[in-house]
Coordinates of C-alpha atoms in Angstrom, one line a residue:
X1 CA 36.9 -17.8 123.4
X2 CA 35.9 -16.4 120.3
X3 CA 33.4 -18.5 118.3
X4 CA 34.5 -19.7 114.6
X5 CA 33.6 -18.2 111.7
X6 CA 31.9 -20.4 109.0
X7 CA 30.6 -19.3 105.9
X8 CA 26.7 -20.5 105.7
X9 CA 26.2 -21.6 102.1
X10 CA 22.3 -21.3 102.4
X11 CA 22.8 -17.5 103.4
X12 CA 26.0 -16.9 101.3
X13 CA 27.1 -15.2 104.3
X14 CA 29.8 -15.5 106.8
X15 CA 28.3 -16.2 110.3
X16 CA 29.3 -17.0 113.5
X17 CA 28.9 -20.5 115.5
X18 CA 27.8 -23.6 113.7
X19 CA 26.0 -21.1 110.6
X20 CA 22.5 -22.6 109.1
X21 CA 22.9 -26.1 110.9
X22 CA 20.8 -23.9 113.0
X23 CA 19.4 -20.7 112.1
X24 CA 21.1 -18.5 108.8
X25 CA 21.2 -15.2 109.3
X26 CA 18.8 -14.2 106.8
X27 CA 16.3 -15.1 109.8
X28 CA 14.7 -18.4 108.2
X29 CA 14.6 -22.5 108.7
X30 CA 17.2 -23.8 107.0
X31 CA 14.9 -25.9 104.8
X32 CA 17.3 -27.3 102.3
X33 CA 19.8 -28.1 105.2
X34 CA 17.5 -30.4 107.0
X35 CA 16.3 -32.0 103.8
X36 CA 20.1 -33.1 103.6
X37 CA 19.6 -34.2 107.2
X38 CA 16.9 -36.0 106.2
X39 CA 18.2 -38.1 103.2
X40 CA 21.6 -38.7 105.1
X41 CA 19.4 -40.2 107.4
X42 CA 17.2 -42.2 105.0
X43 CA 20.4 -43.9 103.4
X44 CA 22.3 -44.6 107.2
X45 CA 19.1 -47.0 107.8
X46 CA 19.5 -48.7 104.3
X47 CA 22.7 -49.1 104.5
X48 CA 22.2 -50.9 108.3
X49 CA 19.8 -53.6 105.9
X50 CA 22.1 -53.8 103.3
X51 CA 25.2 -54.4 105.9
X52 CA 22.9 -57.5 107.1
X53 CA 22.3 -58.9 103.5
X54 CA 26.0 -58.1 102.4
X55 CA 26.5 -60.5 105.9
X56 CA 24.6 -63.2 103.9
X57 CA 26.0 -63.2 101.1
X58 CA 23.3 -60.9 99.0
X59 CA 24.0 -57.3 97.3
X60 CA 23.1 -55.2 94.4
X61 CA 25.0 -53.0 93.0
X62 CA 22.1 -51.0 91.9
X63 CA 21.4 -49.9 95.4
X64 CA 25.0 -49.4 95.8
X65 CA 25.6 -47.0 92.5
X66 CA 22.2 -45.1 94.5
X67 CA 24.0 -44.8 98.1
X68 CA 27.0 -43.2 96.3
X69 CA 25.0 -40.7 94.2
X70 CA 23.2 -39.9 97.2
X71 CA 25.6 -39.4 100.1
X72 CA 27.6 -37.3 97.2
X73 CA 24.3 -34.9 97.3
X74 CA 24.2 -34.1 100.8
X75 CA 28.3 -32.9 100.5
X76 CA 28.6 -29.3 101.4
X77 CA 28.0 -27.1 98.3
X78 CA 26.2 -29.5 96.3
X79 CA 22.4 -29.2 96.2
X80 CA 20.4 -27.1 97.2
X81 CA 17.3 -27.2 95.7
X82 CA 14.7 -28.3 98.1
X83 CA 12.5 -29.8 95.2
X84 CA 15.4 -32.1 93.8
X85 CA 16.1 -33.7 97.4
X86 CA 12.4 -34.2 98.1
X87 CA 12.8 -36.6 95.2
X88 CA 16.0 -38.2 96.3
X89 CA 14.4 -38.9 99.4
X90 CA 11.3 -40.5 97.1
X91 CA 14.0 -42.5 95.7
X92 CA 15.2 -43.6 98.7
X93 CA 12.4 -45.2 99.5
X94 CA 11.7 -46.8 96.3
X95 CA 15.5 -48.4 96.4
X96 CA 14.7 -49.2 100.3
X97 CA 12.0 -51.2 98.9
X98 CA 14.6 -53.2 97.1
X99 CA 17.5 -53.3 99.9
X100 CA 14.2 -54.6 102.6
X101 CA 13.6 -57.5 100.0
X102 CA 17.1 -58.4 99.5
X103 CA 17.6 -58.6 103.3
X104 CA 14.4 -61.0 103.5
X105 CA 14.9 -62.8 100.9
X106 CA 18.7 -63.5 102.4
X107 CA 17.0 -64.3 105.5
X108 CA 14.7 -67.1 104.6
X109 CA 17.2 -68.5 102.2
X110 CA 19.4 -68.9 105.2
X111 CA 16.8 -69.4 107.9
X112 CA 13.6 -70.8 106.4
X113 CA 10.1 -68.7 106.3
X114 CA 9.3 -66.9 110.1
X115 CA 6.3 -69.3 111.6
X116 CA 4.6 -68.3 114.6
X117 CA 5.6 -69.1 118.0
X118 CA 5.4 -68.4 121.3
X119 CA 8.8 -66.8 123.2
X120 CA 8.9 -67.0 126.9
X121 CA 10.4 -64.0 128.9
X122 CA 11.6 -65.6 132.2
X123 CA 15.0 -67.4 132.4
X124 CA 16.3 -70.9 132.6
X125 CA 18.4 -72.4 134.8
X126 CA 21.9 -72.2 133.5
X127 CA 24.8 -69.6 132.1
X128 CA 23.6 -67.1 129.8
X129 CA 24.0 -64.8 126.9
X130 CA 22.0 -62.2 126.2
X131 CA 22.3 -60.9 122.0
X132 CA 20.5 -57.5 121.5
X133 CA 20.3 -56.0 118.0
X134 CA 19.4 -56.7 114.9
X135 CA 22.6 -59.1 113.3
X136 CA 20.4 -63.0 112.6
X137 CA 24.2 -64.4 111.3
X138 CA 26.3 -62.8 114.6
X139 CA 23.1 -64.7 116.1
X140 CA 23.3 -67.9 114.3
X141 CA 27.0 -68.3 114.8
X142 CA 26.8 -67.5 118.3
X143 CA 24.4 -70.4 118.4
X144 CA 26.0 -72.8 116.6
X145 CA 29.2 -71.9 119.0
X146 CA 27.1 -72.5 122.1
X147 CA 25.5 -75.6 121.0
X148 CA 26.3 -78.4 123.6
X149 CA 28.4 -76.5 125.6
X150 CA 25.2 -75.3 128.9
X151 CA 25.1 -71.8 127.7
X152 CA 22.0 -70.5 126.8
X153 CA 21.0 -67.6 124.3
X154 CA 18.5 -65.1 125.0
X155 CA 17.3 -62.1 122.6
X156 CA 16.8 -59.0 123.8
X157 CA 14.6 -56.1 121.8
X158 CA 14.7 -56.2 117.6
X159 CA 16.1 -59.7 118.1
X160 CA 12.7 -61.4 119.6
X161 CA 11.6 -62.2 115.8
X162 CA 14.5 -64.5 115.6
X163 CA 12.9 -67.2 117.6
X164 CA 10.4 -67.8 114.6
X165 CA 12.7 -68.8 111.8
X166 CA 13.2 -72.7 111.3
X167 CA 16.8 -72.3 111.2
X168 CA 17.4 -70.0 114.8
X169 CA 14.7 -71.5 116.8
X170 CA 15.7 -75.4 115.8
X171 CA 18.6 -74.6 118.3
X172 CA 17.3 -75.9 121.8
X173 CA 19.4 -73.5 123.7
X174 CA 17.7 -70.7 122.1
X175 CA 15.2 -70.2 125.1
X176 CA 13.3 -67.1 125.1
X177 CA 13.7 -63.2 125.5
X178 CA 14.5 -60.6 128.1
X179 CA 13.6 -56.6 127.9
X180 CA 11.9 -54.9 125.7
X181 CA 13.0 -51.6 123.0
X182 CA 16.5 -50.8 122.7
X183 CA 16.3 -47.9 125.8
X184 CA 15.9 -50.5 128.0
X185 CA 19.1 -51.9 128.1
X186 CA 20.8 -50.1 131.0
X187 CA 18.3 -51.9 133.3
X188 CA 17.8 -55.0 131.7
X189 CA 21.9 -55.8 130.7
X190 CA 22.2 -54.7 135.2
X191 CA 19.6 -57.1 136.2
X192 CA 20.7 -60.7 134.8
X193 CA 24.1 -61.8 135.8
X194 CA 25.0 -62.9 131.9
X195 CA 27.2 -62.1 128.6
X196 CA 25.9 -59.9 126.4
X197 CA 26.7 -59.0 122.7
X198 CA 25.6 -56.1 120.8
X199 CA 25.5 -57.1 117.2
X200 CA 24.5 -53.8 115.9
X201 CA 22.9 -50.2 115.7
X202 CA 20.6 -49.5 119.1
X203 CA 23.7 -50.1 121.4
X204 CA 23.9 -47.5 124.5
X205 CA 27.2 -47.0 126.1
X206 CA 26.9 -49.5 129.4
X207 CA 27.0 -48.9 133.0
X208 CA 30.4 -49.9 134.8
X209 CA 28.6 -52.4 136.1
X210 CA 28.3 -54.7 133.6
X211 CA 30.9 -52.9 131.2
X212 CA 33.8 -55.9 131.4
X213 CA 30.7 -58.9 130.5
X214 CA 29.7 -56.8 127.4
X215 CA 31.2 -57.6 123.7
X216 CA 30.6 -56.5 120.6
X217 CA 30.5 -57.7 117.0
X218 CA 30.1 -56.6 113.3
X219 CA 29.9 -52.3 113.1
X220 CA 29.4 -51.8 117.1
X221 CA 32.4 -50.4 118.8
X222 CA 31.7 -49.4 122.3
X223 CA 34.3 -47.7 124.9
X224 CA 36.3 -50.4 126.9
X225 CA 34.1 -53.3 125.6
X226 CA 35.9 -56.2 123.9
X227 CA 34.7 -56.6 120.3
X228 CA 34.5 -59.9 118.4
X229 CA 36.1 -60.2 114.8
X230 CA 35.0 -62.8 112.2
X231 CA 32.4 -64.4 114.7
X232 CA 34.7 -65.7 116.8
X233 CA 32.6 -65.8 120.2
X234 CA 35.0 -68.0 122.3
X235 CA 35.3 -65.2 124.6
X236 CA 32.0 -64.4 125.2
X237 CA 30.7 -68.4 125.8
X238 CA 34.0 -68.5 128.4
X239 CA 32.7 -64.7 130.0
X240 CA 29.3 -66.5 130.3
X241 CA 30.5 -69.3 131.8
X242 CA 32.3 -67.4 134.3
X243 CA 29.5 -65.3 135.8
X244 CA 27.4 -67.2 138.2
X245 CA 24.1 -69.6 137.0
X246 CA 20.9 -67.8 136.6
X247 CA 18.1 -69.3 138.3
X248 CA 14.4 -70.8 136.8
X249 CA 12.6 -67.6 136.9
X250 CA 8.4 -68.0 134.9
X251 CA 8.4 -65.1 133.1
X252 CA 5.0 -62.5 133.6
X253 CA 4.5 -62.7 129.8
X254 CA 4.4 -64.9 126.6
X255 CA 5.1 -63.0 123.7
X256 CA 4.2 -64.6 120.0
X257 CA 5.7 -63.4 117.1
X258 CA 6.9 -64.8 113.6
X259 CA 3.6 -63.6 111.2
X260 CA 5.3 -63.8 107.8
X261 CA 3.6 -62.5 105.2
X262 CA 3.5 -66.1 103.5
X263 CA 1.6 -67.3 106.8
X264 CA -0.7 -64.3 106.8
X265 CA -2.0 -64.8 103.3
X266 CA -2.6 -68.5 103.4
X267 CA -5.0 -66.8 105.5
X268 CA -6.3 -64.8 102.9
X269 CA -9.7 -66.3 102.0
X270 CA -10.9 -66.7 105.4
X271 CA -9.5 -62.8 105.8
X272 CA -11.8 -61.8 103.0
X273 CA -15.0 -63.5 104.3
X274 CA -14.4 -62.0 107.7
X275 CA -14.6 -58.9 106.2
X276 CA -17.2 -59.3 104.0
X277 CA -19.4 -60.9 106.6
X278 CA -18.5 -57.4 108.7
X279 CA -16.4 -59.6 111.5
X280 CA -13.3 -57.4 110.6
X281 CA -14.1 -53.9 110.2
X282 CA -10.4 -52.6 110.4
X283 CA -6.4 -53.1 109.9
X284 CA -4.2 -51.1 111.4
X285 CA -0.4 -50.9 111.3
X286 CA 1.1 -50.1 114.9
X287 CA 4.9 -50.0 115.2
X288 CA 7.8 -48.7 114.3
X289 CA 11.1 -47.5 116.4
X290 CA 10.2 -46.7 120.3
X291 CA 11.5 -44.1 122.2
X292 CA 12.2 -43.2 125.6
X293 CA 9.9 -40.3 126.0
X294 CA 6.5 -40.0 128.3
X295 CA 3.7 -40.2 125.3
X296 CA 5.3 -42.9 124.1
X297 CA 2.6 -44.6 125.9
X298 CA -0.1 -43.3 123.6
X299 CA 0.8 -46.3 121.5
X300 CA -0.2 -48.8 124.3
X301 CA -3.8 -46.8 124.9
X302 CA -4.5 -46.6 121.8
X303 CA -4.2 -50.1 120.9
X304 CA -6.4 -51.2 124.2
X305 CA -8.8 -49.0 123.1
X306 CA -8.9 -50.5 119.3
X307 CA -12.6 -52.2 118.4
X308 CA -12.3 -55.9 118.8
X309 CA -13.4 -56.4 115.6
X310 CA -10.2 -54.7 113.7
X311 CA -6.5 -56.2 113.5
X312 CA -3.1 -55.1 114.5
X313 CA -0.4 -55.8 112.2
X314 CA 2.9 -54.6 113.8
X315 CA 6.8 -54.6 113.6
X316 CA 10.2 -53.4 115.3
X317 CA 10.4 -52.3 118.8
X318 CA 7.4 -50.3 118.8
X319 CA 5.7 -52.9 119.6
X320 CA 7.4 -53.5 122.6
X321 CA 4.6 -50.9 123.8
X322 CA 1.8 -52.8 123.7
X323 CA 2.7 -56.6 122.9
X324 CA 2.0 -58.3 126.4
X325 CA -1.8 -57.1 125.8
X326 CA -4.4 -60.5 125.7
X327 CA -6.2 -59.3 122.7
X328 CA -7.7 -62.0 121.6
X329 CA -8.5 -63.0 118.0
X330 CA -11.4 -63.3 115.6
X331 CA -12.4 -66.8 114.9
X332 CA -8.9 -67.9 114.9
X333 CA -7.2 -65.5 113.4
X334 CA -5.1 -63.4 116.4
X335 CA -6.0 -59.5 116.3
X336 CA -2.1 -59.0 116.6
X337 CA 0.4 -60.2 114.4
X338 CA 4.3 -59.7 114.8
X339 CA 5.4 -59.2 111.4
X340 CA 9.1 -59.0 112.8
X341 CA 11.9 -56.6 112.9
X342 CA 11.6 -53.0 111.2
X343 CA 13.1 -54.5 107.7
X344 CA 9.9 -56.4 107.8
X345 CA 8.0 -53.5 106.7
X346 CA 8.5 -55.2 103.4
X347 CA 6.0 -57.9 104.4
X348 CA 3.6 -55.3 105.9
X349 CA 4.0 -53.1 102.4
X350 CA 3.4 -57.1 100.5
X351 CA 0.4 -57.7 102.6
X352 CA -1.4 -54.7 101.8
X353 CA -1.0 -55.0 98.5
X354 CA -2.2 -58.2 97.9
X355 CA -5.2 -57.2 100.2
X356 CA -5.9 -54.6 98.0
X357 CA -5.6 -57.4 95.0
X358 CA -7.8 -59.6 97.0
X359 CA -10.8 -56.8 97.2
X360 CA -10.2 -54.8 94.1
X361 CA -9.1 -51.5 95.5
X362 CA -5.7 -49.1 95.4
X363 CA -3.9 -49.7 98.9
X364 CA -5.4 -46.4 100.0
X365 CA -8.8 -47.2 99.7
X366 CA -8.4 -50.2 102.0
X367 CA -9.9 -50.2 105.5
X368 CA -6.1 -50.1 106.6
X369 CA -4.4 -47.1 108.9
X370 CA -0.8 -47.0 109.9
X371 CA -0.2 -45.3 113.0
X372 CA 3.6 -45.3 113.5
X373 CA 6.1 -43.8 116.0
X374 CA 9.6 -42.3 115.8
X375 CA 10.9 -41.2 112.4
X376 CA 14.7 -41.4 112.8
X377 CA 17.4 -42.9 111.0
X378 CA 15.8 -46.5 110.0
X379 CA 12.4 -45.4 110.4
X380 CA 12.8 -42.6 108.6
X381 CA 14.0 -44.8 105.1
X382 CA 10.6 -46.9 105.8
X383 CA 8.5 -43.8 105.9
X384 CA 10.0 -42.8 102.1
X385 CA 9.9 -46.4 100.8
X386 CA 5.6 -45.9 101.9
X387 CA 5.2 -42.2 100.5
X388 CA 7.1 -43.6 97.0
X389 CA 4.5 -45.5 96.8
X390 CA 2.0 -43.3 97.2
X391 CA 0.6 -44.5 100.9
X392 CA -1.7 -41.9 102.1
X393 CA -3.3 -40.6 105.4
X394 CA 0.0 -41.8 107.7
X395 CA -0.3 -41.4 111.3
X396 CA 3.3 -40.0 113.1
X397 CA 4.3 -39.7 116.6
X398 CA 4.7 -39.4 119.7
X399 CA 7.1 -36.2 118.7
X400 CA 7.6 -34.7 115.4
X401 CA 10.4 -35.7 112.9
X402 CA 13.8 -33.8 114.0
X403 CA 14.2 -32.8 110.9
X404 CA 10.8 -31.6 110.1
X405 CA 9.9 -27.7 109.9
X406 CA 6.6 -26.3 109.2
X407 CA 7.8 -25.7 105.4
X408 CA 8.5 -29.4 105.2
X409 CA 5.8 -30.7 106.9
X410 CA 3.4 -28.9 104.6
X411 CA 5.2 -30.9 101.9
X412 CA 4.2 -33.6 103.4
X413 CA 0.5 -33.2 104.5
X414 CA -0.5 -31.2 101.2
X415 CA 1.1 -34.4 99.3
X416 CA 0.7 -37.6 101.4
X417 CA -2.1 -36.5 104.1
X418 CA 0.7 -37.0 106.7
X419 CA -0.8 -36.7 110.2
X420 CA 0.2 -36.4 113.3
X421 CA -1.0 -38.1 116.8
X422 CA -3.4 -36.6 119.0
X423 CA -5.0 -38.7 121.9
X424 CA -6.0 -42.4 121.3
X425 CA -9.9 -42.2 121.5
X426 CA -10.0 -39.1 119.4
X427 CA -7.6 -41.0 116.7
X428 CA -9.8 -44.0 116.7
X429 CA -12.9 -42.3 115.8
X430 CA -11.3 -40.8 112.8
X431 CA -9.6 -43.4 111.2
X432 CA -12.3 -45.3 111.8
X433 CA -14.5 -42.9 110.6

């Protein structure tokens, strides 16, 4: 068959196959066309946080007038001046920054401030439901629906930070989580005879085997899986009580999460005289998305290896890497702290700068290094909400940006000091250097 001809707007030339989405014929990296990539990207992962605020009842139509001028800018024949969308994407961030605090505050208005607690990751005697995700309301409702009834709920992956807010974890039948990042669900969803529900992005098309016990909710529309309109979850509770009782099984693991930022800076004058008495020497930010690829596990060395006298601040499903470590903590305070799901970053971007308030310096001249892994879709958004604000010195891994090509990346470590992962030891002496 003869391949179609498309006319590749970078090259102004007619070329066959798929044109610059891979190589223009003039011979060189379609720069432009991935920094389209890039922003259409960046505005899918605020538009996932504004979905869960719009959920709640919260929205801006500021952020709204920006997601039309922006997806307008990546239509075909539009822009293409590299410069112009390097500054879109700047402004992404800086209106990310907005949508993240919007989706927070929504949260605690609906749920009450995240408080530390501990999540067990074995199973209770009973029928089950498993939710997966990131939707708190699809949550919440389920729970109120299964109140009373001997079903129990169980989170799976960006949902574990649910169990800290008053308003999720007052439910009794909320009793602990199962799995780990989002990649995990093929063997996870297999093992435990339950329900599950995907409430949104980070579902995987399911195995046959558990295919006709899965639902949906919300924007996830699988093949042959039953989705759930307007939270009605009568199907899924009668599902789970159809499938036979798990048994009491003691998980290996306790995994603590629910560090709000309000809860780490009532913290903040004992912070500062650790620091100034030399008893914290280092912060570090460790998370971000996981994915399913071998050096992933660079972010589990490299936080074993970490000085016990530094602190590990970390959030999404990264953390899923490293968060059944005993680390410890440093007169009370615990050297890692769950800030929550990858919206959170909005408490990690807070904190830092009321630490730098709280010492006198910019954010970059705080003893502070954020090491974080995947830069896709959501991730990607939280990486431009930190460069517009002129974060420095960021550590990226395990595998470079899709969208990044040597032109670009220069962009990025001429302006920002972006850096990229090499081995865990060799890391750790130069950021702590």
């Amino acid at each position: 068959m003869e391949k179609l001809e498309m006319f590749c707007y970078q090259c102004s030339q007619t070329v066959k196959g798929m044109g610059c989405t891979v190589k223009g014929v003039c011979g060189k990296e379609p720069t432009v066309a991935r920094l389209q990539d890039n922003l259409i990207y960046a505005i899918k992962g605020m538009s996932a946080y504004l979905y869960h605020a719009r959920e709640l009842g919260s929205t801006d139509t500021e952020i709204d007038a920006f997601l039309e001028k922006a997806f307008y800018t990546t239509f075909t024949n539009v822009n293409f001046d590299a410069g112009s969308l390097v500054q879109l994407a700047l402004e992404a961030g800086k209106m990310n920054i907005k949508t993240m605090k919007l989706l927070k505050e929504a949260h605690i208005k609906a749920y009450g401030e995240p408080e530390p607690i501990k999540v067990r990751t074995g199973t209770v005697k009973g029928y089950g439901i498993l939710v997966t995700g990131h939707g708190l309301k699809a949550l919440e409702e389920l729970l109120k629906q299964t109140e009373g009834t001997g079903v129990n709920v169980y989170t799976h992956s960006e949902m574990l930070p649910a169990h800290g807010y008053p308003g999720l974890k007052k439910y009794k039948h909320l009793v602990g989580n199962l799995g780990k990042a989002w990649f995990d669900q093929k063997k996870i969803f297999a093992k435990y005879p339950m329900a599950i529900l995907a409430t949104s992005n980070c579902a995987l098309i399911p195995k046959e085997e558990y295919k006709d016990r899965m639902f949906t909710t919300g924007p996830v529309r699988l093949p042959d899986v039953k989705h759930i309109d307007e939270y009605d979850f009568t199907p899924v509770i009668e599902k789970a009580k159809a499938l036979p009782e798990l048994e009491e099984e003691s998980g290996d693991i306790v995994l603590t999460t629910g560090f709000s930022k309000s809860v780490i800076l009532s913290l903040a004058d004992k912070i500062k005289k650790l620091v100034e008495d030399g008893k914290i020497k280092h912060f570090f930010l460790v998370g971000g998305c996981d994915s399913p690829v071998g050096r992933g596990d660079y972010y589990r060395e490299f936080v074993k290896l970490l000085p016990k006298n530094t602190i590990i601040l970390t959030l999404a499903c990264g953390k899923f890497r490293f968060n059944d470590l005993e680390l410890g903590d440093i007169e009370g305070i615990p050297r890692l702290l769950d800030l929550g799901q990858c919206n959170d970053a909005i408490d990690a971007i807070e904190i830092a700068s009321a630490l730098a308030g709280l010492f006198g310096v910019g954010v970059n001249e705080l003893p502070l290094t954020l090491n974080l892994s995947w830069m896709e879709q959501k991730a990607v958004i939280i990486l431009w909400s930190l460069l517009s604000l002129g974060i420095k010195k960021i550590y990226l891994g395990p595998i470079l940006p899709a969208w990044v090509n040597d032109d670009i990346l220069k962009v990025l470590q001429d302006n920002y000091d972006i850096r990229l992962i090499g081995e865990p030891e060799e890391d750790i002496k130069t950021m702590l250097a």
